[in-house]
């Protein structure tokens, strides 16, 4: 089963469109949409709930805005799928690419990351002692088999949970599926100075854990 995990904060306009496009793209597959909402004042959680039963959606409600990465980790905990896929709600990650991304990881023990340019990007990930080339390890559009993070303690700081999975997960291969990133049309970005500082902090923590051979 495929679990599509979508963290949301004030995405009331985007979520129904995202859900419909996922429904169209995933057709008769066994899949679920896991929306993790942090008490959005615009009522995103209720709007997402109202999509059931037409769309196989479940909503995880958290009481306050606790950050994208921790929302994704909460979504992983609630998800039922053996394949986990993460994407933004704002339609910048095209739902039509989801089947290809999910199939890429279902077939092998890999993490599939989307490629497109982002503000700060890491060009490779350290895996054991080897450097794995990754075009964009900070992507928010990625998929993995659940076994990649079984028993792995992810550090849910800031926005870059995909980087955390690449840095700490157990996998043998990274597959990149290209697509065209679109700027959001509805709502506002939540990525700001605080998130940049958290990312720098996260890089330091991953580097420390690599040096101490904790990962
Ligand atoms: N649950 C939750 N979702 C968040 C939080 N911050 C951002 N998001 C969601 O994470 C996704 C990415 O955020 P976005 O603002 O589009 O970031 P950008 O793409 O870097 O500009 C969107 O679906 C947001 O609604 C948060 O604190 N909690
Ligand atoms: Mg976005």
XYZ file of C-alpha atoms and ligand atoms in Angstrom:
244
model
C 0.000 0.000 0.000
C 1.112 3.538 -0.780
C 0.715 6.250 1.862
C 0.927 9.803 0.540
C 1.867 11.992 3.503
C 1.055 15.682 3.141
C 1.886 18.196 5.884
C -0.468 21.166 5.838
C -0.693 24.572 7.376
C -3.331 26.862 5.876
C -3.751 24.937 2.638
C -7.567 24.976 2.465
C -7.581 26.064 -1.177
C -5.009 23.531 -2.362
C -5.938 20.326 -0.532
C -9.140 19.472 -2.464
C -7.382 20.036 -5.810
C -4.390 17.967 -4.688
C -6.674 15.146 -3.515
C -8.632 15.055 -6.781
C -5.468 14.995 -8.868
C -3.993 12.225 -6.712
C -7.229 10.274 -7.025
C -7.063 10.602 -10.813
C -3.361 9.685 -10.958
C -3.532 6.703 -8.606
C -6.715 5.221 -10.044
C -7.464 1.780 -8.674
C -4.243 1.440 -6.689
C -4.219 0.643 -3.007
C -3.339 4.022 -1.551
C -4.204 6.479 1.206
C -3.765 10.184 1.728
C -2.478 11.126 5.185
C -2.917 14.835 5.841
C -1.046 16.105 8.898
C -2.513 19.429 9.883
C -1.259 21.697 12.640
C -4.509 23.394 13.627
C -4.684 25.536 10.495
C -6.910 28.546 11.226
C -8.330 28.320 7.687
C -10.002 24.970 8.423
C -7.743 22.786 6.248
C -8.318 19.735 8.488
C -12.130 19.829 8.191
C -11.906 20.383 4.447
C -9.611 17.361 4.148
C -11.908 15.223 6.313
C -14.855 16.125 4.099
C -13.112 14.494 1.096
C -13.831 11.034 2.552
C -15.223 8.566 1.571
C -14.631 9.486 -2.092
C -10.915 9.861 -1.399
C -9.169 7.447 1.011
C -8.072 10.240 3.329
C -7.134 10.315 6.986
C -6.365 13.485 8.873
C -3.870 13.666 11.718
C -4.693 16.767 13.752
C -2.010 18.393 15.846
C -2.781 21.308 18.099
C -0.212 23.877 17.008
C 2.258 24.684 14.239
C 5.133 22.381 15.174
C 7.034 22.325 11.888
C 6.967 20.464 8.614
C 9.542 17.788 9.477
C 7.812 16.742 12.688
C 4.476 16.688 10.845
C 5.941 14.254 8.306
C 7.310 12.020 11.061
C 3.834 12.017 12.675
C 2.417 11.129 9.247
C 4.850 8.203 8.923
C 3.690 6.930 12.322
C 0.037 7.106 11.298
C 0.542 5.753 7.776
C -0.411 2.168 6.961
C 1.575 1.788 3.764
C 4.777 -0.131 3.147
C 5.690 2.638 0.684
C 5.718 6.197 2.062
C 5.664 9.277 -0.142
C 5.913 12.888 0.992
C 4.786 15.944 -0.934
C 3.716 19.537 -0.359
C 0.042 20.434 -0.416
C 0.542 23.527 -2.556
C 0.596 21.746 -5.960
C 4.231 22.620 -6.595
C 4.856 18.856 -6.673
C 2.739 17.440 -9.487
C 0.481 14.580 -8.328
C 0.839 13.020 -11.784
C 4.490 12.146 -10.939
C 3.472 10.227 -7.800
C 2.972 6.807 -9.498
C 6.468 6.936 -11.043
C 8.048 7.975 -7.753
C 6.214 5.255 -5.817
C 7.048 2.573 -8.394
C 10.718 3.553 -8.332
C 11.008 2.669 -4.653
C 8.600 -0.244 -4.583
C 10.912 -2.107 -6.956
C 14.121 -1.708 -4.964
C 15.475 -0.745 -1.588
C 15.881 2.876 -2.466
C 14.851 6.385 -1.688
C 13.474 8.256 -4.665
C 13.865 11.980 -4.603
C 12.519 14.455 -7.042
C 14.939 16.776 -8.741
C 14.517 20.434 -9.104
C 16.347 23.429 -7.832
C 15.724 24.705 -4.346
C 17.080 27.598 -2.336
C 19.847 25.632 -0.686
C 20.702 22.262 -2.048
C 23.073 19.534 -1.063
C 24.636 17.749 -3.979
C 25.554 14.515 -2.351
C 24.696 12.445 0.662
C 27.115 10.483 2.777
C 26.130 6.834 2.879
C 28.436 4.739 5.023
C 31.803 5.890 3.780
C 30.639 6.482 0.238
C 29.367 9.700 -1.250
C 26.117 9.260 -3.136
C 25.426 11.891 -5.757
C 21.993 13.441 -5.298
C 20.897 16.389 -7.352
C 18.647 17.738 -4.650
C 18.813 16.076 -1.253
C 16.651 18.792 0.273
C 13.617 17.915 -1.780
C 10.246 17.858 -0.084
C 8.968 15.422 -2.728
C 10.324 11.943 -2.062
C 9.358 8.340 -1.492
C 10.817 5.445 0.434
C 10.011 1.973 1.563
C 9.128 1.986 5.235
C 11.970 -0.469 5.909
C 14.451 2.338 5.033
C 13.589 4.069 8.321
C 12.704 1.054 10.463
C 14.439 1.586 13.808
C 16.025 4.823 12.558
C 15.677 7.875 14.769
C 14.924 10.841 12.518
C 15.639 14.287 13.880
C 12.473 16.206 13.000
C 13.908 19.703 12.916
C 12.784 22.389 10.477
C 11.757 21.648 6.896
C 14.267 19.218 5.401
C 12.983 15.810 6.413
C 13.961 14.319 3.037
C 17.575 15.181 3.767
C 17.211 13.505 7.143
C 15.968 10.303 5.478
C 18.859 10.376 2.995
C 21.395 11.039 5.762
C 20.144 8.504 8.308
C 18.039 5.977 6.388
C 19.135 2.454 5.428
C 19.024 2.039 1.696
C 21.276 0.962 -1.115
C 20.303 3.265 -3.911
C 18.875 6.709 -4.604
C 16.736 7.035 -7.706
C 15.893 10.501 -8.970
C 12.788 11.142 -10.985
C 12.838 14.470 -12.804
C 9.796 16.712 -12.959
C 9.005 20.353 -13.364
C 8.526 22.242 -10.135
C 5.740 24.815 -10.162
C 5.520 27.796 -7.882
C 2.549 27.719 -5.563
C -0.518 29.561 -6.825
C -2.645 29.474 -3.678
C -1.756 30.376 -0.101
C 1.628 31.477 1.204
C 5.009 29.831 1.753
C 5.982 28.946 5.315
C 9.676 28.738 4.507
C 11.535 31.628 6.112
C 14.634 32.713 7.991
C 13.855 30.436 10.925
C 13.690 27.398 8.648
C 17.043 28.317 7.038
C 18.650 28.502 10.494
C 17.106 25.151 11.439
C 18.535 23.644 8.266
C 22.041 24.854 9.148
C 21.567 23.373 12.633
C 20.400 20.089 11.090
C 23.491 19.945 8.823
C 25.684 20.364 11.906
C 23.865 17.564 13.728
C 24.100 15.173 10.781
C 27.821 15.988 10.374
C 28.405 15.382 14.090
C 26.568 12.057 14.011
C 28.505 10.982 10.914
C 31.824 11.863 12.550
C 30.836 10.036 15.732
C 29.720 7.120 13.519
C 26.239 7.136 14.971
C 24.902 6.946 11.432
N 1.663 20.392 9.483
C 2.505 21.366 9.111
N 2.702 21.610 7.800
C 3.557 22.606 7.459
C 4.243 23.388 8.409
N 5.010 24.290 7.747
C 4.802 24.077 6.432
N 3.918 23.067 6.247
C 3.452 22.480 4.979
O 4.599 21.954 4.347
C 4.499 22.092 2.940
C 5.687 22.922 2.432
O 5.578 24.245 2.878
P 5.684 25.503 1.913
O 5.164 26.677 2.658
O 5.038 25.179 0.596
O 7.248 25.637 1.756
P 8.106 26.038 0.459
O 7.651 25.097 -0.621
O 9.526 25.813 0.888
O 7.756 27.462 0.195
C 3.136 22.750 2.676
O 2.198 21.747 2.391
C 2.841 23.448 4.004
O 1.468 23.642 4.232
C 4.008 23.108 9.802
O 4.555 23.735 10.710
N 3.149 22.091 10.081
Mg 5.754 24.875 -1.326
